[in-house]
Coordinates of N, CA, C and O in Angstrom, one line a residue:
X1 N 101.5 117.3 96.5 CA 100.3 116.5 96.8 C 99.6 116.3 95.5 O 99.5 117.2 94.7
X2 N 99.1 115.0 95.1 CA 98.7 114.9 93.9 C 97.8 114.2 94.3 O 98.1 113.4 95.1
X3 N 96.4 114.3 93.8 CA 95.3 114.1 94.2 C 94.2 113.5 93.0 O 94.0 114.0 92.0
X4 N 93.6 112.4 93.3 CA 92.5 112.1 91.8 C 91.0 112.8 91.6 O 90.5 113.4 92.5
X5 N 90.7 112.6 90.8 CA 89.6 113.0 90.4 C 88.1 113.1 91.7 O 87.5 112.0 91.9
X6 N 87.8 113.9 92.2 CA 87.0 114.1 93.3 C 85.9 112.8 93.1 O 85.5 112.6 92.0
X7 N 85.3 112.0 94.2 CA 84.4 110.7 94.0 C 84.9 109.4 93.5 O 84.2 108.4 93.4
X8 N 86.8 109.6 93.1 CA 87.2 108.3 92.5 C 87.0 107.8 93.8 O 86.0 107.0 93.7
X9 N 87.5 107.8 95.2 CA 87.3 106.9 96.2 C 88.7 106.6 96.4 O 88.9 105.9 97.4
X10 N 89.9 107.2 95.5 CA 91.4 106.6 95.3 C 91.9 108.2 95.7 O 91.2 109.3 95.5
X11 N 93.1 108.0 96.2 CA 94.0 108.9 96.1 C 95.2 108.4 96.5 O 95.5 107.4 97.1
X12 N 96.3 110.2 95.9 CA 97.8 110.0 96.3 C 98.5 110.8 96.6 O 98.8 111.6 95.8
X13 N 99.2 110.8 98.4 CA 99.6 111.5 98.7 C 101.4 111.4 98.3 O 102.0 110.4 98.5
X14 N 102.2 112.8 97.7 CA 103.8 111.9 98.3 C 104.1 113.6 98.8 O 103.9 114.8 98.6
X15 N 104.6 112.8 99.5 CA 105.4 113.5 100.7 C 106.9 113.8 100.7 O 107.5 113.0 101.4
X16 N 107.9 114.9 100.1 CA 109.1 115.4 100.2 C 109.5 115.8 100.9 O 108.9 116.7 101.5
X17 N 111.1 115.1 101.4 CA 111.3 116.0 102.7 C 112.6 116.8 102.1 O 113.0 116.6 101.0
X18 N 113.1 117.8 103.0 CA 114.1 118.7 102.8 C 115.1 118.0 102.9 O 115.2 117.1 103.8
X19 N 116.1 118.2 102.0 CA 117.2 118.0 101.8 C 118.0 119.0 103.2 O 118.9 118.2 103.6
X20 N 118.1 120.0 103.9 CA 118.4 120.8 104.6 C 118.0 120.0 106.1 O 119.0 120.1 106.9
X21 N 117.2 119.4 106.6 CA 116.5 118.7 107.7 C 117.2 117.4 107.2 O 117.5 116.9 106.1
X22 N 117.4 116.9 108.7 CA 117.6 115.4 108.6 C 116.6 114.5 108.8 O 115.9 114.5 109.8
X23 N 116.4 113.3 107.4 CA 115.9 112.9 106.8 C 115.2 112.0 107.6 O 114.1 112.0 108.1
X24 N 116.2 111.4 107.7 CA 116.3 110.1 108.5 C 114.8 110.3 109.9 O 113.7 109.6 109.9
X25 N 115.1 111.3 110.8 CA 114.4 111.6 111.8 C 112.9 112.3 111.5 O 111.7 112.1 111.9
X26 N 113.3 113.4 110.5 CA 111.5 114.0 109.5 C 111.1 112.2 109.4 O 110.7 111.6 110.4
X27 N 111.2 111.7 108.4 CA 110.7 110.7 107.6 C 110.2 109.6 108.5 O 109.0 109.2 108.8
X28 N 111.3 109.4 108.9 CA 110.5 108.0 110.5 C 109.6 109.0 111.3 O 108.3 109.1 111.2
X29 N 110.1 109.6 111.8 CA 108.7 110.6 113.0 C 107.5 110.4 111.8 O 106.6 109.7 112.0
X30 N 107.6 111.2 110.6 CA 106.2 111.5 109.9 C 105.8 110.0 109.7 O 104.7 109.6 110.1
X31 N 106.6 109.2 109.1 CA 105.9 108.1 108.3 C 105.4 107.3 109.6 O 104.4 106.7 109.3
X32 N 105.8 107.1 111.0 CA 105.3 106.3 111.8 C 104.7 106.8 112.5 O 104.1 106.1 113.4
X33 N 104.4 108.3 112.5 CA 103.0 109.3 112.9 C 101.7 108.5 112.0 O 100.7 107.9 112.4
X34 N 102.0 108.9 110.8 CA 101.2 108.7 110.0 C 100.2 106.8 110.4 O 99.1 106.4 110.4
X35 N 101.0 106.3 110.7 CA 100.8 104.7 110.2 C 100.2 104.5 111.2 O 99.3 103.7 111.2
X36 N 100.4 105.2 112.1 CA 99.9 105.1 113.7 C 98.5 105.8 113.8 O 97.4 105.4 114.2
X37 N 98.8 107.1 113.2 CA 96.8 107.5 113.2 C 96.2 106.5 112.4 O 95.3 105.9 112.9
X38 N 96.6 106.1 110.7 CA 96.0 105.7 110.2 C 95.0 104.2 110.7 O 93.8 103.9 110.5
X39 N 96.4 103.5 111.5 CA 95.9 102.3 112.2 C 94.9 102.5 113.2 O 94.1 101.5 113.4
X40 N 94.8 103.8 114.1 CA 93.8 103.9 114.7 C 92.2 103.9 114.4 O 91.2 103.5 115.1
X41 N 92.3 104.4 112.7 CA 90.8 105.1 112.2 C 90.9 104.1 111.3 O 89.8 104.3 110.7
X42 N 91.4 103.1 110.7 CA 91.4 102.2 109.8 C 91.6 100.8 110.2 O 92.3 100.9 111.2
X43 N 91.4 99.5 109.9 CA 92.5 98.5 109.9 C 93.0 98.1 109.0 O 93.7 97.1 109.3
X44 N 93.0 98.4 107.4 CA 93.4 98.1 106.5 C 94.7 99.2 106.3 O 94.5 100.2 105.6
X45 N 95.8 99.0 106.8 CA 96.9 99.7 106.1 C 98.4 99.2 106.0 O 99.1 99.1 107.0
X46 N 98.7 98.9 105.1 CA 100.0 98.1 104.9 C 100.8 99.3 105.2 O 100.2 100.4 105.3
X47 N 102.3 99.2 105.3 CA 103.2 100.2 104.9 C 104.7 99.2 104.4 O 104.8 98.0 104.8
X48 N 105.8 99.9 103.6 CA 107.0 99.3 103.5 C 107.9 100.5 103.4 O 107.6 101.5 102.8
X49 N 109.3 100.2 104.2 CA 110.2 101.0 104.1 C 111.3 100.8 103.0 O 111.9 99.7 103.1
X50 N 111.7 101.6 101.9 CA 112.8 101.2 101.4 C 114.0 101.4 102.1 O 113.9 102.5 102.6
X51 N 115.0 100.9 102.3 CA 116.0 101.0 103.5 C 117.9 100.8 102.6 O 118.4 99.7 102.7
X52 N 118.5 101.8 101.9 CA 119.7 101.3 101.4 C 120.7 100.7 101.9 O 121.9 100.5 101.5
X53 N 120.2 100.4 103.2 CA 121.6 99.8 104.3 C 121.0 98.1 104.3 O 121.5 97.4 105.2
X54 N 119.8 97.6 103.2 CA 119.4 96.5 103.6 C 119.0 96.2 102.4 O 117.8 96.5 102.2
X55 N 119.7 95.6 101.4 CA 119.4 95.7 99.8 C 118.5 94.8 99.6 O 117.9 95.2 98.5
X56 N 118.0 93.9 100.0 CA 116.5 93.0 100.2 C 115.5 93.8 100.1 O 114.8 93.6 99.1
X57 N 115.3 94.6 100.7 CA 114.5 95.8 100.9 C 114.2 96.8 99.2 O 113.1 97.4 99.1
X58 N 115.0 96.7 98.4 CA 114.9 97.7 97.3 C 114.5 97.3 95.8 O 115.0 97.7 94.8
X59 N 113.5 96.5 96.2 CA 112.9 95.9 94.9 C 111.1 95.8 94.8 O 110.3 96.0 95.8
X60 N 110.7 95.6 93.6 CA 109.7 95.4 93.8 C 108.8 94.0 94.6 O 107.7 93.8 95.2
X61 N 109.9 93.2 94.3 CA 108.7 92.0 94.8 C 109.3 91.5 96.5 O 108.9 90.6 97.2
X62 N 110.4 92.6 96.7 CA 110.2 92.5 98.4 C 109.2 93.2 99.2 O 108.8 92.9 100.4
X63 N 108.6 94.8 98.2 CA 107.6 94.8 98.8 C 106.2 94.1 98.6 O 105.3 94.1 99.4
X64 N 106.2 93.5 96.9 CA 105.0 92.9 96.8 C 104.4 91.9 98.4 O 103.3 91.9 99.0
X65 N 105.8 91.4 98.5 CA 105.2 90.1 99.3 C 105.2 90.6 100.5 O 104.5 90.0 101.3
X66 N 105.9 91.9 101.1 CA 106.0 92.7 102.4 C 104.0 93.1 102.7 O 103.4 93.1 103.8
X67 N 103.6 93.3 101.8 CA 101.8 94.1 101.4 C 100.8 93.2 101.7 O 99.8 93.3 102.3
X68 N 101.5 91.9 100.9 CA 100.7 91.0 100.8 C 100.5 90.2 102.2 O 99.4 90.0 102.8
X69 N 101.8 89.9 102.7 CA 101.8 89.1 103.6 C 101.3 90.4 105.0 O 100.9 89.8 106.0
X70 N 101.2 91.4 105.0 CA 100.5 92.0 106.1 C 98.8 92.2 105.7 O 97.9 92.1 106.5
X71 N 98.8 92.6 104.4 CA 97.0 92.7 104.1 C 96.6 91.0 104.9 O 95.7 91.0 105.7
X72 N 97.3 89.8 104.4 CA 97.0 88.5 104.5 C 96.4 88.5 106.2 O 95.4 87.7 106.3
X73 N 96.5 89.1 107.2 CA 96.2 89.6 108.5 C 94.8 90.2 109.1 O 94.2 90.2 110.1
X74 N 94.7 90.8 107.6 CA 93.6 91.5 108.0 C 92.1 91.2 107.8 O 91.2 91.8 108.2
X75 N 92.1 89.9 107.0 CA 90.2 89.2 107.0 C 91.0 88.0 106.0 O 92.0 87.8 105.3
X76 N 89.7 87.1 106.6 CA 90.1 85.4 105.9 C 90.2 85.7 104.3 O 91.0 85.0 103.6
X77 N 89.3 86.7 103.7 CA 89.5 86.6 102.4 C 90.9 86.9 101.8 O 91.3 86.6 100.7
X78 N 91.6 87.7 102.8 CA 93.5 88.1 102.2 C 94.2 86.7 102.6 O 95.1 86.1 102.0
X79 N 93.7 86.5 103.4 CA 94.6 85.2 103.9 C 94.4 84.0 103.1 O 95.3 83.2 102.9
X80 N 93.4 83.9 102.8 CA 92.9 82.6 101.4 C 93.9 83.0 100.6 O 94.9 82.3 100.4
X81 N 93.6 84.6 100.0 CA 94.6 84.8 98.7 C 96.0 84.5 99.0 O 96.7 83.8 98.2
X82 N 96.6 85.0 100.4 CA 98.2 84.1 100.2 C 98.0 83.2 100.4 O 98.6 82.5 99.6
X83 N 97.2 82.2 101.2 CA 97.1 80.4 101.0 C 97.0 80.0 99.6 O 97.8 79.1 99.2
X84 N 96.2 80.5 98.8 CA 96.1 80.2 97.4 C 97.3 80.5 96.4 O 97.5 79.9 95.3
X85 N 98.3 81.7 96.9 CA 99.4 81.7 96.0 C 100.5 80.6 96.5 O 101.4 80.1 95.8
X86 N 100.2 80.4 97.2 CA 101.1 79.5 98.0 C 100.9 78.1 97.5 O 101.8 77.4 97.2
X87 N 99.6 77.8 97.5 CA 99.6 76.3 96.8 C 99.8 76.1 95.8 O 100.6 75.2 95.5
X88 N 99.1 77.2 94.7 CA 99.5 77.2 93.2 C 101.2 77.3 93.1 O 101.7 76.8 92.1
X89 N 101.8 77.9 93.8 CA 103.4 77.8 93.5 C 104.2 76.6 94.7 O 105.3 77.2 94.9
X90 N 104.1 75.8 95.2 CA 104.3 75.2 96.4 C 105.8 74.5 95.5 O 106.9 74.6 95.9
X91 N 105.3 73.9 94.3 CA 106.4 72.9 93.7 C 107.0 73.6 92.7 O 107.6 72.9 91.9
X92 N 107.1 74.8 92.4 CA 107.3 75.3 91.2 C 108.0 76.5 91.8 O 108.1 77.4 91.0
X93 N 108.9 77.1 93.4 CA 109.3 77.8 93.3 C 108.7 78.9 93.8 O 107.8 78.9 94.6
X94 N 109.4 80.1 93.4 CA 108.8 81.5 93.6 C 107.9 82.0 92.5 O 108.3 81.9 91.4
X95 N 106.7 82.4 93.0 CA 105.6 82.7 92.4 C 106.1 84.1 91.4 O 107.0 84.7 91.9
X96 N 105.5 84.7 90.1 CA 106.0 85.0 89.2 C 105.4 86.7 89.8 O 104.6 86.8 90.7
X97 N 105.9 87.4 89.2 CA 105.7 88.9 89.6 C 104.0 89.0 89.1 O 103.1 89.4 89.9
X98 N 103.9 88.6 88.0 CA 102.5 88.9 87.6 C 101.5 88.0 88.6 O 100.3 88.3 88.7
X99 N 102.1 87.0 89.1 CA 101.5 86.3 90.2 C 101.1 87.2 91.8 O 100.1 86.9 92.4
X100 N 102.0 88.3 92.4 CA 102.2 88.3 93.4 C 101.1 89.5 92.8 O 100.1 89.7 93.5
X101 N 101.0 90.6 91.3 CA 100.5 91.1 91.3 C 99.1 90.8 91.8 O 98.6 91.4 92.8
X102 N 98.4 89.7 91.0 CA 97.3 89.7 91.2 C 96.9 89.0 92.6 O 95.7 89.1 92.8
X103 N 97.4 88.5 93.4 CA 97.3 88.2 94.9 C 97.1 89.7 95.6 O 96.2 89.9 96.5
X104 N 97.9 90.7 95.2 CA 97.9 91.7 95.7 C 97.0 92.5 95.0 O 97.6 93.4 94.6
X105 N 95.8 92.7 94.7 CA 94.9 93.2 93.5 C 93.7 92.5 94.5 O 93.0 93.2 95.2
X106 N 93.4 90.9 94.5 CA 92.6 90.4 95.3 C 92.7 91.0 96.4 O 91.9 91.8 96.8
X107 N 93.7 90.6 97.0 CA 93.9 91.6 98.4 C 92.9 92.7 98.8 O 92.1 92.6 99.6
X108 N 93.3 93.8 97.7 CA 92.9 95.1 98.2 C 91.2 95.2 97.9 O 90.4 95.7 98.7
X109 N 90.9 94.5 96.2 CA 89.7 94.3 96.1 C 88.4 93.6 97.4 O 87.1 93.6 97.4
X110 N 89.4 93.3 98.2 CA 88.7 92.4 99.5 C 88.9 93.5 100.8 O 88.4 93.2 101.9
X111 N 89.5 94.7 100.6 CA 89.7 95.2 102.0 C 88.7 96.6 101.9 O 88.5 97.2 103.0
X112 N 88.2 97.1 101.1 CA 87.1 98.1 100.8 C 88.5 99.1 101.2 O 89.6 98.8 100.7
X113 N 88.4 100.3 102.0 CA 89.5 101.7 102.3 C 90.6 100.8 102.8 O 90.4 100.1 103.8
X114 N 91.9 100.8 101.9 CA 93.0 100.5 102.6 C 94.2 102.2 102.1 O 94.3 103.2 101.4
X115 N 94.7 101.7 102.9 CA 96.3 103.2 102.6 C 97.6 102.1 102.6 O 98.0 101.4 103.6
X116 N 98.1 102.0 101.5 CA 99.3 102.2 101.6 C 100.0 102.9 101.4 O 100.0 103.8 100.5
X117 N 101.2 102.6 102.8 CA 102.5 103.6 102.9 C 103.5 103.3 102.4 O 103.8 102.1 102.7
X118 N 104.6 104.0 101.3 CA 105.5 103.5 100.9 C 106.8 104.6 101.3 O 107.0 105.6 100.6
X119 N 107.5 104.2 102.8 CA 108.7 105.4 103.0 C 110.1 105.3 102.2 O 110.6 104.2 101.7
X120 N 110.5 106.6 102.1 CA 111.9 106.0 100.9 C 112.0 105.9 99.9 O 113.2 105.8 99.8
X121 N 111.5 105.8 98.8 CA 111.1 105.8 98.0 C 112.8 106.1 97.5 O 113.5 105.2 97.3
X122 N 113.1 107.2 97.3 CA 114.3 107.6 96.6 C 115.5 106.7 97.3 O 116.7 106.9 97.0
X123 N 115.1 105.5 98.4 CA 116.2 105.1 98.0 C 116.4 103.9 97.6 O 117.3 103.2 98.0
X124 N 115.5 103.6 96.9 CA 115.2 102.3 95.9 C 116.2 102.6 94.6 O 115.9 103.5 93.8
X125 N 117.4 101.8 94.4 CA 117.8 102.3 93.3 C 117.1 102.8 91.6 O 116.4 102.2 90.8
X126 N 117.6 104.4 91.4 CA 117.4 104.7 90.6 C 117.1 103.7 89.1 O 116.1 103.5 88.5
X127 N 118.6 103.2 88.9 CA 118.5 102.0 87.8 C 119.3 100.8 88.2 O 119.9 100.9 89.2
X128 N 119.4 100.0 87.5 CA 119.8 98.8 87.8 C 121.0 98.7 88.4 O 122.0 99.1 87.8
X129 N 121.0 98.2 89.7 CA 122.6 98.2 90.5 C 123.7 97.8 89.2 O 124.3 98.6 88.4
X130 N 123.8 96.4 89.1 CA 124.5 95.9 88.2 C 124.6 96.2 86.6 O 125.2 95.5 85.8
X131 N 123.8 97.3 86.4 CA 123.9 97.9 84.7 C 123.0 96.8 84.0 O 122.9 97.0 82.7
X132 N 122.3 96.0 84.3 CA 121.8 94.9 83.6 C 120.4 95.4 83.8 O 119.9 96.0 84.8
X133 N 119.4 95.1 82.3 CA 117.4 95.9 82.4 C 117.3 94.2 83.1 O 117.4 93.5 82.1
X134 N 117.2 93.7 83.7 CA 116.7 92.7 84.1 C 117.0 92.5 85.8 O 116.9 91.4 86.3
X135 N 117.3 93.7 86.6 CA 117.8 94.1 87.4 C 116.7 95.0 88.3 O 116.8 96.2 88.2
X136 N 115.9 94.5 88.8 CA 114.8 95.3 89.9 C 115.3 97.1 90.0 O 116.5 97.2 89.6
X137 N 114.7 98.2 90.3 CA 114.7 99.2 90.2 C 113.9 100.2 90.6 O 112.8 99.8 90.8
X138 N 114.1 101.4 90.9 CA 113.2 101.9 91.0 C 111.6 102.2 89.9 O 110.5 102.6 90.3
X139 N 111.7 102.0 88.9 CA 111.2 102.0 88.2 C 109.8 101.0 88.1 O 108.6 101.2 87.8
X140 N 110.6 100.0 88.5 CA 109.4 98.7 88.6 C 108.2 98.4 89.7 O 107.2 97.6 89.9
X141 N 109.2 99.9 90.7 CA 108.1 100.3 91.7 C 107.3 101.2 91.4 O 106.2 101.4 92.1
X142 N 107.6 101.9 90.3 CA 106.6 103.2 89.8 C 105.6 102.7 89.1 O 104.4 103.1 88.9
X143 N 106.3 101.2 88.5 CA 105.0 101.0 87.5 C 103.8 100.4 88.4 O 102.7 100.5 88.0
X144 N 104.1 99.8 89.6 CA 103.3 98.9 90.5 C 102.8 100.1 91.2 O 101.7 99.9 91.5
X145 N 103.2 100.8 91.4 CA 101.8 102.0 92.5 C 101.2 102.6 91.2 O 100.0 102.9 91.3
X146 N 101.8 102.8 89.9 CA 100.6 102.7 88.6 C 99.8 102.0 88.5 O 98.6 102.3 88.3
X147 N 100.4 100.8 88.5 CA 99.5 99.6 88.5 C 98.0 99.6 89.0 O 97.0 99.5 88.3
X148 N 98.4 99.9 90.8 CA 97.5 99.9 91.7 C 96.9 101.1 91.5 O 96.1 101.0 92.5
X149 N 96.6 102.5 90.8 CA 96.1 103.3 91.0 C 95.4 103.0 89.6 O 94.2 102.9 89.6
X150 N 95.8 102.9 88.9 CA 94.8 102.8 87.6 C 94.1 101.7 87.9 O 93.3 101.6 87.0
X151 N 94.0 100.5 88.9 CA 93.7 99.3 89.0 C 91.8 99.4 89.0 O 91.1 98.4 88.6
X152 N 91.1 100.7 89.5 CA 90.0 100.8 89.3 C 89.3 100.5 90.6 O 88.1 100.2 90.7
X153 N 90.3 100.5 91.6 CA 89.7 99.5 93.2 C 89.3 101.1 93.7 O 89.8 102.1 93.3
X154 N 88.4 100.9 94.3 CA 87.6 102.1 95.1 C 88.4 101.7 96.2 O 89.0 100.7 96.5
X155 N 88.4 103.1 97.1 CA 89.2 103.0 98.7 C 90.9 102.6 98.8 O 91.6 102.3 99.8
X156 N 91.1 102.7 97.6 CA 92.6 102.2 97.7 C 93.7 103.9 97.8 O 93.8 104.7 96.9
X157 N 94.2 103.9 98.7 CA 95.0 105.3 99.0 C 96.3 104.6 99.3 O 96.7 103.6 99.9
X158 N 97.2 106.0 98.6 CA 98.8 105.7 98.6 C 99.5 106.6 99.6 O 99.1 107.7 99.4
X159 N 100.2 106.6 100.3 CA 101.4 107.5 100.6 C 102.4 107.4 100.4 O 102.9 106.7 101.3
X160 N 103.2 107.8 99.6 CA 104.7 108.2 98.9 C 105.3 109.1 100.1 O 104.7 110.2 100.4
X161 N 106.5 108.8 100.7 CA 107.8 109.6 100.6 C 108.8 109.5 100.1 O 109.1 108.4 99.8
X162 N 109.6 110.7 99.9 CA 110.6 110.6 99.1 C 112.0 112.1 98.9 O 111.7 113.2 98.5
X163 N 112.9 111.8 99.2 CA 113.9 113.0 99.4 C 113.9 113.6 97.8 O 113.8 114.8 97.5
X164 N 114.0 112.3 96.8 CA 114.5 113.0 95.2 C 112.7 113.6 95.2 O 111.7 113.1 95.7
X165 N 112.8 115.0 94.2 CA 111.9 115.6 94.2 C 111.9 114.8 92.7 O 110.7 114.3 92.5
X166 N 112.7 114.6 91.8 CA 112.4 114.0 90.5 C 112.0 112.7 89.9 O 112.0 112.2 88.7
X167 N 111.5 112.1 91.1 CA 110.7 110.8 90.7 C 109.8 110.5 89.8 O 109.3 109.3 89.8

């Protein structure tokens, strides 16, 4: 459990499960326990599963836009922000990582207490499938929940699971 400075208004939970218990069953029971109180006492909470049987799933900017596009649900000011990434990129493609960043920054700056959940974690590849640094990773997810925790947003909470204890 790793916790910030008492009055930041931010914190971070991550959650290991045993290698000994099957994973699969802890991690869905907890993580869809979890999502389910949280939705009760909150309505700001995104969650994303990393899933290795569904390689879409193991990057950063599948969950950027997984976050975005559910915060987008929760008050007209998230949903302007994906309308607004949306027009600025309409003819030009897929919008740029540092793009979805700050869509996702607006986002949360507009939701006062939100939790995101992030389950799986360890099974986002370690390093680059194809040996190539230009290759999404686990890594480019560590820097984006950095991102967001140094980001200075009051009420913004994380939950991490994850089997590798060495993340």
């Amino acid at each position: 459990l790793t916790k910030s400075p008492a009055g930041s208004g931010k914190s971070v939970l991550w959650y290991e499960t045993s290698y000994n218990k099957p994973r699969l069953l802890i991690t869905v029971r907890f993580s869809s326990s979890i999502i389910d109180h949280l939705k009760q006492c909150l309505s700001h909470v995104a969650y994303f599963f990393f899933d290795f049987r569904q390689p879409h799933t193991l990057n950063v900017r599948a969950l950027m836009k997984s976050l975005i596009f559910q915060l987008s649900r929760h008050s007209d000011a998230n949903y302007s922000a994906l309308f607004l990434l949306y027009v600025e990129h309409f003819h030009f493609g897929e919008p740029s990582d540092e793009a979805l960043r700050q869509c996702l920054l607006k986002q949360i700056s507009a939701s006062g207490d939100i939790f995101i959940v992030l389950d799986a974690l360890d099974e986002c590849p370690r390093f680059p499938l194809d040996g190539r640094d230009n290759q999404p990773d686990r890594r480019d997810v560590l820097n984006l929940i950095e991102f967001l925790f140094r980001s200075k947003l009051r009420g913004l909470h994380h939950l991490v699971s994850s089997l590798d204890s060495e993340i």
